[in-house]
Coordinates of C-alpha atoms in Angstrom, one line a residue:
M4 CA -28.5 46.1 58.3
L5 CA -25.1 48.0 58.6
S6 CA -25.7 48.4 62.3
V7 CA -26.3 44.7 62.7
L8 CA -23.1 43.8 60.8
H9 CA -21.0 46.3 62.8
S10 CA -22.2 45.0 66.1
P11 CA -19.5 43.3 68.2
Q12 CA -21.6 40.2 68.8
P13 CA -21.6 37.7 65.8
T14 CA -25.0 37.3 64.3
P15 CA -26.1 34.1 62.5
T16 CA -25.8 34.5 58.7
E17 CA -29.3 33.2 58.2
S18 CA -30.7 35.9 60.5
I19 CA -28.9 38.6 58.6
L20 CA -30.1 37.4 55.3
T21 CA -33.7 37.1 56.6
A22 CA -33.6 40.7 57.7
L23 CA -32.1 41.7 54.4
L24 CA -34.7 39.8 52.4
N25 CA -37.5 41.4 54.4
E26 CA -36.2 44.9 53.7
L27 CA -35.8 44.1 50.0
A28 CA -39.3 42.6 49.7
A29 CA -40.7 45.9 51.0
I30 CA -39.2 47.8 48.0
P31 CA -41.8 47.9 45.2
S32 CA -39.6 48.7 42.3
P33 CA -37.4 46.1 40.4
L34 CA -33.9 45.6 41.8
I35 CA -30.7 44.0 40.5
L36 CA -28.1 42.8 43.0
V37 CA -24.6 42.4 41.3
L38 CA -21.9 40.3 42.9
D39 CA -18.8 41.1 40.7
D40 CA -15.7 39.0 40.7
Y41 CA -17.4 36.4 42.8
H42 CA -14.5 34.0 42.5
A43 CA -12.4 36.4 44.7
A44 CA -14.8 36.0 47.6
S45 CA -16.1 32.5 47.2
S46 CA -16.0 30.2 50.2
R47 CA -18.2 27.4 51.5
E48 CA -19.9 29.8 53.9
I49 CA -20.5 32.5 51.3
D50 CA -21.8 29.9 48.8
E51 CA -24.3 28.7 51.4
A52 CA -25.4 32.2 52.1
V53 CA -26.0 33.0 48.4
S54 CA -27.9 29.7 48.0
F55 CA -30.1 30.7 50.9
L56 CA -30.6 34.1 49.2
L57 CA -31.6 32.4 45.9
D58 CA -34.1 30.1 47.6
H59 CA -35.9 33.1 49.2
L60 CA -35.5 35.7 46.5
P61 CA -38.3 38.3 46.2
A62 CA -40.0 38.4 42.9
Q63 CA -38.7 41.9 42.0
L64 CA -35.1 41.1 42.8
H65 CA -32.6 39.7 40.2
L66 CA -29.2 38.4 41.2
V67 CA -26.3 38.9 38.8
I68 CA -23.0 37.1 39.4
T69 CA -19.8 37.7 37.4
S70 CA -17.1 35.1 38.0
R71 CA -14.1 33.5 36.3
E72 CA -15.2 30.1 37.5
N73 CA -18.5 28.4 38.2
P74 CA -19.9 29.3 41.6
A75 CA -20.5 26.4 44.0
I76 CA -24.2 26.9 44.1
S77 CA -26.9 24.7 42.6
L78 CA -26.7 25.9 39.0
P79 CA -28.3 22.6 37.5
R80 CA -31.4 23.1 39.7
L81 CA -31.8 26.7 38.6
R82 CA -31.2 25.7 35.0
V83 CA -33.9 23.0 35.1
R84 CA -36.4 25.5 36.6
D85 CA -35.6 28.0 33.9
Q86 CA -34.5 30.5 36.5
L87 CA -31.0 30.9 35.1
T88 CA -29.6 33.0 32.3
E89 CA -26.0 32.1 31.4
L90 CA -23.4 34.1 29.4
R91 CA -20.3 31.9 29.0
A92 CA -17.1 32.1 27.0
A93 CA -18.8 31.1 23.8
D94 CA -21.3 34.0 24.2
L95 CA -18.6 36.5 25.1
R96 CA -16.3 35.5 22.3
F97 CA -16.0 38.2 19.6
T98 CA -17.3 37.3 16.1
P99 CA -15.3 38.5 13.1
T100 CA -17.9 41.3 12.6
E101 CA -17.5 42.4 16.3
A102 CA -13.7 42.2 16.0
E103 CA -13.8 44.4 12.9
A104 CA -16.0 46.9 14.8
F105 CA -13.6 46.9 17.8
F106 CA -10.4 47.3 15.8
N107 CA -11.5 49.8 13.2
H108 CA -14.3 51.8 15.0
V109 CA -13.5 51.6 18.7
M110 CA -9.6 51.5 18.4
D111 CA -9.5 53.3 15.0
L112 CA -6.7 51.1 13.7
Q113 CA -8.1 50.6 10.1
L114 CA -6.9 47.1 9.8
S115 CA -7.5 45.0 6.7
T116 CA -10.0 42.2 6.7
D117 CA -7.2 39.6 6.5
H118 CA -5.4 41.1 9.6
I119 CA -8.6 41.2 11.6
S120 CA -9.5 37.6 10.6
E121 CA -6.1 36.4 11.6
L122 CA -6.1 38.2 15.0
Q123 CA -9.6 37.0 15.7
S124 CA -8.5 33.4 15.0
R125 CA -5.3 33.7 17.1
T126 CA -7.2 35.1 20.1
E127 CA -10.2 32.8 19.5
G128 CA -12.4 35.9 20.0
W129 CA -11.1 36.4 23.6
A130 CA -11.9 40.1 24.3
A131 CA -8.8 40.7 26.5
G132 CA -6.6 39.2 23.8
L133 CA -8.1 41.4 21.1
R134 CA -7.5 44.5 23.3
L135 CA -3.9 43.4 24.0
A136 CA -3.4 43.0 20.2
A137 CA -4.9 46.5 19.6
L138 CA -2.6 48.1 22.2
S139 CA 0.4 46.3 20.6
I140 CA -0.5 47.7 17.2
Q141 CA -0.9 51.2 18.6
E142 CA 2.6 50.8 20.1
D143 CA 4.2 49.4 17.0
S144 CA 2.0 50.5 14.1
D145 CA 3.0 47.4 12.2
A146 CA 0.1 44.8 12.0
D147 CA 2.2 42.4 9.8
R148 CA 5.0 42.2 12.3
L149 CA 2.5 41.8 15.2
L150 CA 0.9 38.8 13.5
Q151 CA 4.2 37.1 13.3
S152 CA 4.9 37.6 17.0
F153 CA 1.4 37.6 18.6
T154 CA 1.4 34.3 20.5
G155 CA 1.2 33.5 24.2
N156 CA 4.8 34.6 24.3
H157 CA 4.1 38.2 23.2
H158 CA 5.1 40.4 26.2
F159 CA 1.6 41.9 26.7
V160 CA -0.1 38.5 26.5
L161 CA 2.6 36.9 28.6
D162 CA 2.4 39.4 31.4
Y163 CA -1.4 39.3 31.5
L164 CA -1.8 35.5 31.5
A165 CA 1.1 35.0 33.9
E166 CA 0.0 37.6 36.5
E167 CA -3.8 37.3 36.2
V168 CA -4.2 33.6 35.6
L169 CA -1.2 31.2 36.0
Q170 CA 0.4 32.7 39.1
R171 CA -2.9 32.8 41.0
Q172 CA -3.3 29.0 40.8
P173 CA -2.3 26.6 43.5
S174 CA 1.1 24.9 42.9
A175 CA -0.6 21.5 42.1
V176 CA -2.7 23.1 39.4
Q177 CA 0.3 25.0 38.0
D178 CA 2.2 21.7 37.8
F179 CA -0.7 20.0 36.1
L180 CA -1.0 22.8 33.5
L181 CA 2.7 22.9 32.7
R182 CA 3.1 19.1 32.3
T183 CA 0.0 18.6 30.2
S184 CA 0.8 21.6 28.0
V185 CA 2.9 19.2 25.8
L186 CA -0.5 17.8 24.6
E187 CA -2.5 19.1 21.7
R188 CA -5.7 17.6 23.3
L189 CA -6.3 16.2 26.8
C190 CA -8.4 13.5 28.4
G191 CA -8.3 12.1 32.0
S192 CA -6.3 8.9 31.5
L193 CA -3.8 10.6 29.2
C194 CA -3.1 13.3 31.8
D195 CA -2.7 10.6 34.4
G196 CA 0.0 9.1 32.3
L197 CA 2.0 12.3 32.4
M198 CA 1.5 13.2 36.1
A199 CA 3.7 11.9 38.9
N200 CA 2.2 11.5 42.3
A201 CA -0.8 13.7 41.4
E202 CA -3.1 14.8 44.2
A203 CA -6.2 14.3 42.0
S204 CA -7.1 12.2 38.9
G205 CA -6.7 13.7 35.5
K206 CA -10.4 13.6 34.9
D207 CA -11.2 15.4 38.1
M208 CA -8.5 18.0 37.4
L209 CA -9.9 18.7 33.9
I210 CA -13.4 19.1 35.3
E211 CA -12.0 21.5 37.9
L212 CA -10.1 23.5 35.3
E213 CA -13.3 23.9 33.2
R214 CA -15.2 25.0 36.4
R215 CA -12.6 27.6 36.9
N216 CA -12.7 28.7 33.2
L217 CA -8.9 28.3 33.0
F218 CA -8.7 28.8 29.3
I219 CA -9.7 25.1 28.6
V220 CA -12.0 24.2 25.7
P221 CA -14.2 21.1 25.7
L222 CA -14.0 19.2 22.4
D223 CA -17.1 17.0 22.9
H224 CA -20.4 17.1 24.6
E225 CA -19.4 14.2 27.0
R226 CA -16.5 16.4 28.4
R227 CA -14.0 13.6 27.7
W228 CA -11.5 15.6 25.5
Y229 CA -10.3 19.1 26.0
R230 CA -7.7 21.5 24.7
Y231 CA -6.1 24.7 26.0
H232 CA -6.8 28.1 24.4
H233 CA -4.0 28.6 21.9
L234 CA -2.5 31.7 23.6
F235 CA -2.7 30.0 27.0
A236 CA -1.0 26.9 25.6
D237 CA 1.9 29.1 24.3
I238 CA 2.7 30.6 27.7
L239 CA 2.4 27.2 29.4
R240 CA 4.9 25.6 27.0
R241 CA 7.3 28.5 27.5
R242 CA 7.1 28.2 31.2
L243 CA 7.6 24.5 31.0
M244 CA 10.8 25.0 29.0
E245 CA 12.0 27.5 31.6
S246 CA 11.2 25.2 34.6
M247 CA 12.0 21.7 33.4
S248 CA 15.1 20.2 31.8
E249 CA 15.1 18.9 28.2
S250 CA 15.3 15.3 29.4
D251 CA 12.3 15.8 31.7
I252 CA 10.2 17.3 28.9
S253 CA 11.3 14.5 26.6
E254 CA 10.1 12.0 29.2
L255 CA 6.7 13.7 29.1
H256 CA 6.5 13.2 25.3
Q257 CA 7.7 9.6 25.7
R258 CA 4.8 8.9 28.1
A259 CA 2.3 10.6 25.8
S260 CA 3.6 8.6 22.8
M261 CA 3.2 5.3 24.7
W262 CA -0.3 6.2 25.9
Y263 CA -1.4 7.1 22.3
E264 CA 0.1 3.9 20.9
D265 CA -1.6 1.8 23.5
Q266 CA -4.9 3.4 22.6
G267 CA -4.4 2.9 18.8
F268 CA -3.7 6.6 18.0
E269 CA -0.6 6.0 15.9
I270 CA -0.3 9.4 14.3
E271 CA -0.4 11.1 17.7
A272 CA 2.1 8.5 19.1
F273 CA 4.4 9.3 16.2
H274 CA 4.1 13.1 16.8
H275 CA 5.3 12.7 20.4
A276 CA 7.9 10.1 19.5
V277 CA 9.5 12.7 17.2
K278 CA 9.6 15.2 20.0
T279 CA 11.7 12.8 22.1
Q280 CA 14.2 12.5 19.2
D281 CA 13.9 8.7 19.5
I282 CA 14.6 7.8 15.8
A283 CA 14.1 4.1 16.2
R284 CA 10.7 4.4 17.8
S285 CA 9.6 7.2 15.4
A286 CA 10.7 5.0 12.4
R287 CA 8.7 2.0 13.7
L288 CA 5.6 4.1 14.3
L289 CA 5.9 5.7 10.9
Q290 CA 5.6 2.3 9.3
G291 CA 2.1 2.1 10.7
G292 CA 1.9 -1.7 10.9
G293 CA 2.2 -2.1 7.1
M294 CA 0.3 1.1 6.0
P295 CA 2.7 4.1 6.5
L296 CA 1.3 7.1 8.4
H297 CA 2.0 9.5 5.5
L298 CA -0.8 7.6 3.6
R299 CA -3.2 8.2 6.5
G300 CA -3.1 12.0 6.7
A301 CA 0.4 12.5 8.2
A302 CA 2.3 13.4 5.1
R303 CA 3.4 16.8 6.3
M304 CA 4.4 15.6 9.7
A305 CA 6.4 12.7 8.2
L306 CA 8.2 15.1 5.8
D307 CA 9.1 17.5 8.5
W308 CA 10.7 14.7 10.5
L309 CA 12.4 13.1 7.6
K310 CA 13.9 16.4 6.5
S311 CA 15.4 16.9 9.9
L312 CA 17.3 13.6 9.8
P313 CA 20.9 13.3 8.6
A314 CA 21.5 11.2 5.5
K315 CA 23.5 8.6 7.5
E316 CA 20.4 7.9 9.7
L317 CA 18.3 7.4 6.6
D318 CA 20.9 5.1 5.0
V319 CA 20.7 2.8 8.0
R320 CA 17.0 2.5 7.5
P321 CA 16.3 2.4 3.7
E322 CA 12.6 2.3 4.3
L323 CA 12.8 5.9 5.5
W324 CA 14.2 6.9 2.1
V325 CA 11.3 5.1 0.4
Y326 CA 8.7 6.8 2.7
Y327 CA 10.5 10.1 2.1
G328 CA 9.9 9.8 -1.7
S329 CA 6.3 8.5 -1.3
A330 CA 5.5 11.3 1.2
L331 CA 6.8 14.0 -1.2
L332 CA 4.5 12.5 -3.8
I333 CA 1.5 12.6 -1.5
A334 CA 2.4 16.2 -0.7
G335 CA 2.4 17.1 -4.4
K336 CA 6.1 17.6 -4.9
P337 CA 7.0 14.9 -7.5
T338 CA 10.1 16.8 -8.8
E339 CA 12.0 15.9 -5.6
V340 CA 11.1 12.2 -5.5
E341 CA 13.5 10.5 -7.8
H342 CA 16.6 11.5 -5.7
K343 CA 15.1 9.9 -2.6
L344 CA 14.3 6.6 -4.5
R345 CA 17.9 6.4 -5.8
A346 CA 19.2 6.9 -2.3
A347 CA 16.9 4.1 -1.1
E348 CA 18.3 1.8 -3.8
A349 CA 21.9 2.7 -2.9
A350 CA 21.2 1.9 0.8
L351 CA 19.6 -1.4 -0.2
E352 CA 22.6 -2.5 -2.3
G353 CA 24.5 -5.4 -0.8
M354 CA 21.8 -6.2 1.7
E355 CA 20.4 -9.7 1.8
Q356 CA 16.8 -9.3 0.6
D357 CA 14.1 -10.4 3.0
V358 CA 10.3 -9.9 2.8
G359 CA 10.6 -6.3 4.0
D360 CA 13.2 -5.4 1.4
K361 CA 11.1 -6.9 -1.4
E362 CA 8.2 -4.7 -0.2
L363 CA 10.4 -1.7 -0.4
I364 CA 11.3 -2.6 -4.0
G365 CA 7.6 -2.7 -4.7
W366 CA 7.1 0.7 -3.1
I367 CA 9.9 2.2 -5.2
A368 CA 8.4 0.8 -8.4
A369 CA 4.9 2.0 -7.5
T370 CA 6.3 5.5 -6.8
R371 CA 8.2 5.5 -10.1
A372 CA 5.1 4.4 -11.9
T373 CA 3.3 7.5 -10.6
L374 CA 6.2 9.8 -11.7
A375 CA 6.1 8.3 -15.2
S376 CA 2.3 8.6 -15.3
L377 CA 2.6 12.3 -14.4
M378 CA 5.0 12.8 -17.3
L379 CA 2.3 11.8 -19.7
A380 CA 0.2 15.0 -19.3
D381 CA -1.6 16.5 -22.3
N382 CA 0.7 19.5 -23.0
Y383 CA 3.5 17.8 -25.0
N384 CA 6.2 20.0 -23.5
G385 CA 8.4 17.1 -22.5
A386 CA 8.5 14.7 -19.6
E387 CA 10.3 17.0 -17.1
Q388 CA 8.2 20.0 -18.0
N389 CA 5.1 17.9 -17.5
L390 CA 6.3 16.8 -14.1
Q391 CA 6.9 20.5 -13.1
A392 CA 3.5 21.5 -14.4
A393 CA 1.9 18.7 -12.4
E394 CA 3.6 19.9 -9.3
A395 CA 2.5 23.5 -9.9
A396 CA -1.1 22.3 -10.4
M397 CA -1.1 20.3 -7.1
Q398 CA 0.4 23.1 -5.1
V399 CA -2.6 25.3 -5.9
S400 CA -4.6 23.2 -3.5
E401 CA -4.2 23.8 0.3
L402 CA -5.1 20.2 1.1
E403 CA -2.2 18.3 2.7
D404 CA -3.0 15.0 0.9
K405 CA -2.9 15.4 -2.9
T406 CA -4.1 11.9 -3.7
A407 CA -7.2 13.2 -5.4
D408 CA -5.1 15.6 -7.5
L409 CA -2.8 12.8 -8.5
V410 CA -5.7 10.6 -9.6
G411 CA -7.1 13.5 -11.6
L412 CA -3.8 14.2 -13.3
I413 CA -3.3 10.6 -14.3
T414 CA -6.8 10.2 -15.7
P415 CA -6.7 8.7 -19.3
A416 CA -8.3 10.9 -22.0
R417 CA -6.9 9.3 -25.2
N418 CA -4.7 6.7 -26.6
A419 CA -1.0 7.3 -26.6
V420 CA 0.6 9.2 -29.4
K421 CA 3.9 8.1 -30.9
S422 CA 6.0 10.6 -28.9
E423 CA 5.0 9.2 -25.6
T424 CA 5.5 5.5 -26.3
D425 CA 8.6 5.2 -24.1
G426 CA 6.8 6.9 -21.2
V427 CA 3.8 4.5 -21.4
D428 CA 6.1 1.5 -21.5
Q429 CA 7.9 2.9 -18.4
V430 CA 4.5 3.1 -16.5
I431 CA 3.6 -0.4 -17.5
A432 CA 7.0 -1.9 -16.5
Q433 CA 7.1 -0.1 -13.1
S434 CA 3.4 -0.9 -12.3
R435 CA 4.0 -4.6 -13.1
R436 CA 7.1 -4.6 -11.0
A437 CA 5.3 -3.0 -8.1
L438 CA 2.5 -5.6 -8.2
A439 CA 5.1 -8.4 -8.4
Y440 CA 6.9 -7.3 -5.2
L441 CA 4.2 -5.7 -3.0
R442 CA 2.5 -7.9 -0.4
Q443 CA -1.0 -9.0 -1.3
D444 CA -2.4 -7.3 1.8
N445 CA -0.8 -3.9 0.9
L446 CA -4.0 -2.8 -0.7
P447 CA -3.4 0.9 -0.9
A448 CA -0.1 0.6 -2.8
R449 CA -1.4 -2.3 -4.9
T450 CA -4.6 -0.4 -5.8
A451 CA -2.6 2.6 -7.0
S452 CA -0.2 0.4 -9.0
A453 CA -3.1 -1.4 -10.7
W454 CA -4.8 1.9 -11.4
M455 CA -1.7 3.2 -13.2
L456 CA -1.2 -0.1 -15.0
G457 CA -4.8 0.1 -16.3
V458 CA -4.4 3.7 -17.5
A459 CA -1.1 2.9 -19.3
C460 CA -2.5 -0.3 -20.9
Q461 CA -5.5 1.6 -22.1
R462 CA -3.3 4.2 -23.7
R463 CA -1.2 1.5 -25.3
G464 CA -4.5 -0.1 -26.7
N465 CA -4.0 -3.3 -24.6
Y466 CA -7.6 -3.3 -23.5
T467 CA -7.6 -6.8 -22.0
E468 CA -4.9 -6.1 -19.5
A469 CA -6.3 -2.6 -18.8
C470 CA -9.7 -4.1 -17.8
T471 CA -8.1 -6.7 -15.6
A472 CA -6.2 -4.0 -13.8
Y473 CA -9.2 -1.7 -13.5
N474 CA -11.3 -4.6 -12.1
E475 CA -8.7 -5.2 -9.4
V476 CA -8.8 -1.5 -8.6
I477 CA -12.6 -1.6 -8.2
A478 CA -12.5 -4.8 -6.0
N479 CA -9.7 -3.3 -3.7
C480 CA -11.5 0.0 -3.4
R481 CA -14.6 -1.7 -2.0
I482 CA -12.3 -2.9 0.9
I483 CA -10.2 0.2 1.5
D484 CA -13.2 2.5 0.7
H485 CA -11.6 4.7 -1.9
Q486 CA -14.5 6.1 -3.9
L487 CA -12.6 8.3 -6.4
M488 CA -10.2 5.7 -7.7
A489 CA -13.0 3.1 -8.1
V490 CA -15.0 5.7 -10.1
M491 CA -12.0 6.5 -12.3
A492 CA -11.4 2.8 -13.0
M493 CA -15.1 2.4 -14.0
I494 CA -14.7 5.4 -16.4
G495 CA -11.6 3.7 -17.9
I496 CA -13.6 0.5 -18.6
A497 CA -16.4 2.6 -20.1
Q498 CA -14.0 4.3 -22.4
I499 CA -12.6 1.0 -23.5
R500 CA -16.0 -0.4 -24.3
E501 CA -16.6 2.7 -26.4
A502 CA -13.3 2.1 -28.3
E503 CA -14.3 -1.5 -28.9
G504 CA -17.5 -0.4 -30.5
R505 CA -19.8 -1.5 -27.6
P506 CA -21.7 1.7 -26.7
D507 CA -24.4 -0.3 -24.9
L508 CA -21.8 -1.7 -22.4
A509 CA -20.1 1.7 -22.2
A510 CA -23.4 3.3 -21.3
E511 CA -24.0 0.7 -18.6
R512 CA -20.6 1.5 -17.1
Y513 CA -21.2 5.2 -17.2
R514 CA -24.5 4.8 -15.4
E515 CA -22.7 2.8 -12.7
V516 CA -20.1 5.6 -12.4
L517 CA -22.8 8.2 -11.8
R518 CA -24.5 5.9 -9.2
V519 CA -21.3 5.1 -7.3
A520 CA -20.0 8.7 -7.5
G521 CA -23.0 10.3 -6.0
N522 CA -22.1 13.9 -5.1
L523 CA -18.4 13.3 -5.5
P524 CA -16.9 16.7 -6.7
H525 CA -14.6 15.8 -9.6
P526 CA -14.4 17.0 -13.2
A527 CA -14.3 13.5 -14.5
I528 CA -17.8 12.8 -13.1
E529 CA -19.2 15.6 -15.2
E530 CA -17.3 14.2 -18.2
A531 CA -18.8 10.8 -17.6
K532 CA -22.3 12.4 -17.6
M533 CA -21.5 14.1 -20.9
S534 CA -20.2 10.8 -22.3
L535 CA -23.4 9.0 -21.3
E536 CA -25.6 11.6 -22.9
R537 CA -23.5 11.4 -26.1
I538 CA -23.7 7.6 -26.2
N539 CA -27.4 7.7 -25.6
R540 CA -27.8 10.0 -28.6
V541 CA -25.8 7.6 -30.7
L542 CA -27.8 4.7 -29.6
E543 CA -31.1 6.5 -30.2
G544 CA -29.8 7.4 -33.7
G545 CA -28.7 3.9 -34.5
L546 CA -25.2 5.1 -35.5
N547 CA -23.1 2.7 -33.5
G548 CA -20.5 1.9 -36.0
N549 CA -20.0 5.1 -38.0
L550 CA -16.9 6.1 -36.1
I551 CA -13.6 4.4 -36.6
E552 CA -12.6 5.4 -33.1
P553 CA -14.7 7.2 -30.5
L554 CA -13.7 10.7 -29.4
S555 CA -12.3 11.0 -25.9
Q556 CA -13.8 13.2 -23.3
R557 CA -11.2 15.9 -23.9
E558 CA -11.8 15.8 -27.6
M559 CA -15.5 16.1 -27.1
E560 CA -14.9 19.2 -25.0
V561 CA -12.8 20.7 -27.7
L562 CA -15.4 19.8 -30.4
Q563 CA -18.2 21.5 -28.3
L564 CA -16.1 24.6 -27.9
I565 CA -15.4 24.7 -31.7
D566 CA -19.2 24.5 -32.2
Q567 CA -19.5 27.5 -29.9
G568 CA -17.2 29.5 -32.3
L569 CA -14.1 29.7 -30.1
S570 CA -10.7 30.0 -31.6
N571 CA -7.9 27.6 -30.8
R572 CA -6.4 30.3 -28.5
E573 CA -9.7 30.8 -26.7
I574 CA -10.2 27.0 -26.3
A575 CA -6.6 26.8 -24.8
D576 CA -7.4 29.5 -22.3
K577 CA -10.8 28.1 -21.3
L578 CA -9.4 24.5 -20.8
F579 CA -6.0 25.7 -19.3
L580 CA -4.1 23.9 -22.1
A581 CA -1.2 24.9 -24.3
L582 CA -2.1 26.1 -27.8
D583 CA -0.1 23.2 -29.3
T584 CA -2.2 20.7 -27.2
V585 CA -5.4 22.1 -28.6
K586 CA -4.1 21.9 -32.2
G587 CA -3.2 18.3 -31.5
H588 CA -6.7 17.6 -30.3
N589 CA -8.0 19.2 -33.5
R590 CA -5.9 16.9 -35.7
R591 CA -7.1 13.8 -33.9
I592 CA -10.7 14.9 -34.1
F593 CA -10.4 15.5 -37.9
E594 CA -8.7 12.1 -38.3
K595 CA -11.4 10.3 -36.4
L596 CA -14.2 12.1 -38.2
N597 CA -12.4 11.7 -41.5
V598 CA -12.6 15.4 -42.4
Q599 CA -10.2 18.2 -43.3
R600 CA -11.5 21.4 -41.6
R601 CA -13.6 22.7 -38.8
T602 CA -16.9 23.2 -40.7
E603 CA -16.7 19.6 -42.0
A604 CA -16.0 18.3 -38.5
L605 CA -19.1 20.1 -37.1
A606 CA -21.3 18.9 -39.9
R607 CA -20.1 15.3 -39.4
A608 CA -20.5 15.5 -35.6
R609 CA -24.1 16.5 -36.0
E610 CA -24.7 13.7 -38.4
L611 CA -23.5 11.3 -35.7
N612 CA -25.5 13.1 -33.0
L613 CA -22.2 13.9 -31.2
I614 CA -23.4 17.5 -30.7
T615 CA -26.7 19.2 -31.1
R616 CA -27.3 22.4 -33.0
T617 CA -26.7 25.4 -30.8
P618 CA -28.3 28.7 -31.6
K619 CA -25.9 31.5 -32.6
P620 CA -25.5 34.3 -30.0
H621 CA -27.1 37.6 -30.9

């Protein structure tokens, strides 16, 4: 074969391949032919030659091709015939276990599990990226410092991706990569909106990038949406900033924002509008057509932008002060809210009120009602301390939206004690004010206000208004699909029916709670189940009217722990309550059961079938 190839006369490729195939067919033992870095040699003629080779491959010969991009041969046909084995990026990506073996056994770095997990996440399991990280740690010996700097802009990563990937692409491809790097995710028409005088459509370019395996990740099976590998996106954005002016980059974000808004993706449109520093457009998008974006999962994004604005810009647009306070509440930071609400009121002073301003007054009242509700927690340490405790409790969760935490903290568990009368009155006043000013179609805000009004009226003992408010919550939740608040409103009505001496109606409501809640993970659901079991025992025993006032869910929990022999301090630790709070629950339990001490309370509770006899531990 070598003599034929070295002859001065050109020989047809098919003749050469035929001769090669005949020689290979005469070899009895299995053979593997490896074409490494095929992308470096690929051309139409070579692709045709390899296709001919595949069509006439001897049975004992296997062809292995390694390439950074899909070869232009009939892969679909081979795939259908089950004649193709593919190892792609997903197969080559290191798992956490493999990353641990590489760092600690191959490179002998002895990294912690957290360090390995973070590096594996940053590199997305890319083998070369893991090796670059390992070399950086060997050079510096400080894994913590590396984690802070290991992006696409790290010099090892930057050099590799620039030299081995980016600079090897045609200028048109480089231009596409840089311009579209401002996007978190990409689709064909969106890329078209960012490109000027492009040689190919965005859809075709994305398909070509995927074929070339240019660090692009498909986000769906239809290959409509993609994203860049995180490290590759970092270097692209750095190169974009080096090669284009701020005004040109701002124009790219402006185009992206307009495309997203036209397609109805308001949060993404807001994100890119913020990048353009267009305050008027960003403020309009944040309003979200009546339902602000911070209530739709963009609380952190909204807060980051609002914090960056000078006070004079917020004063010109009082609604931004209102959204600022509301977003802080959704983010679980209630201690910072009142200052923003006062700033909003100051900005509104002297303005002629229109429908929009009245809506803002309603928002302010709804937000204040939430603050006042959080100050009514069960620990009796004072309103401000309760607010701080509520914030600490919400910050434990890593979820951006703390709505579920807020609902859980406001859950009624008892009637108001004398010391919190003013606080309950404040919740009622602000909730009523919110409902008077908010638009009828502002269902999220109206539902929250009605919920807090119901809770406060229940604590006040005004059961008629409480049930009216709770029923509004339930009706609204069917429209806005808020399962948790609907369930909590049903629990409130069930508690009221208990307090009114109607255990049959209470049991009916509790059964509805369990049906609607399904698998909803919330402590109140378990309390509802316990309450239903307790009421069923009462109904079975025919003891409906022996209690002056039913025990609340929290009081039932305390009573059951007393029955288990726990001290007040142990109960406080188990329920995460202050010791004084537990003592307060004890006093109310004794008053309701008309007893003086623990042993009498337990005996009376068993008479009423509130608790069953529990065997003593050995």
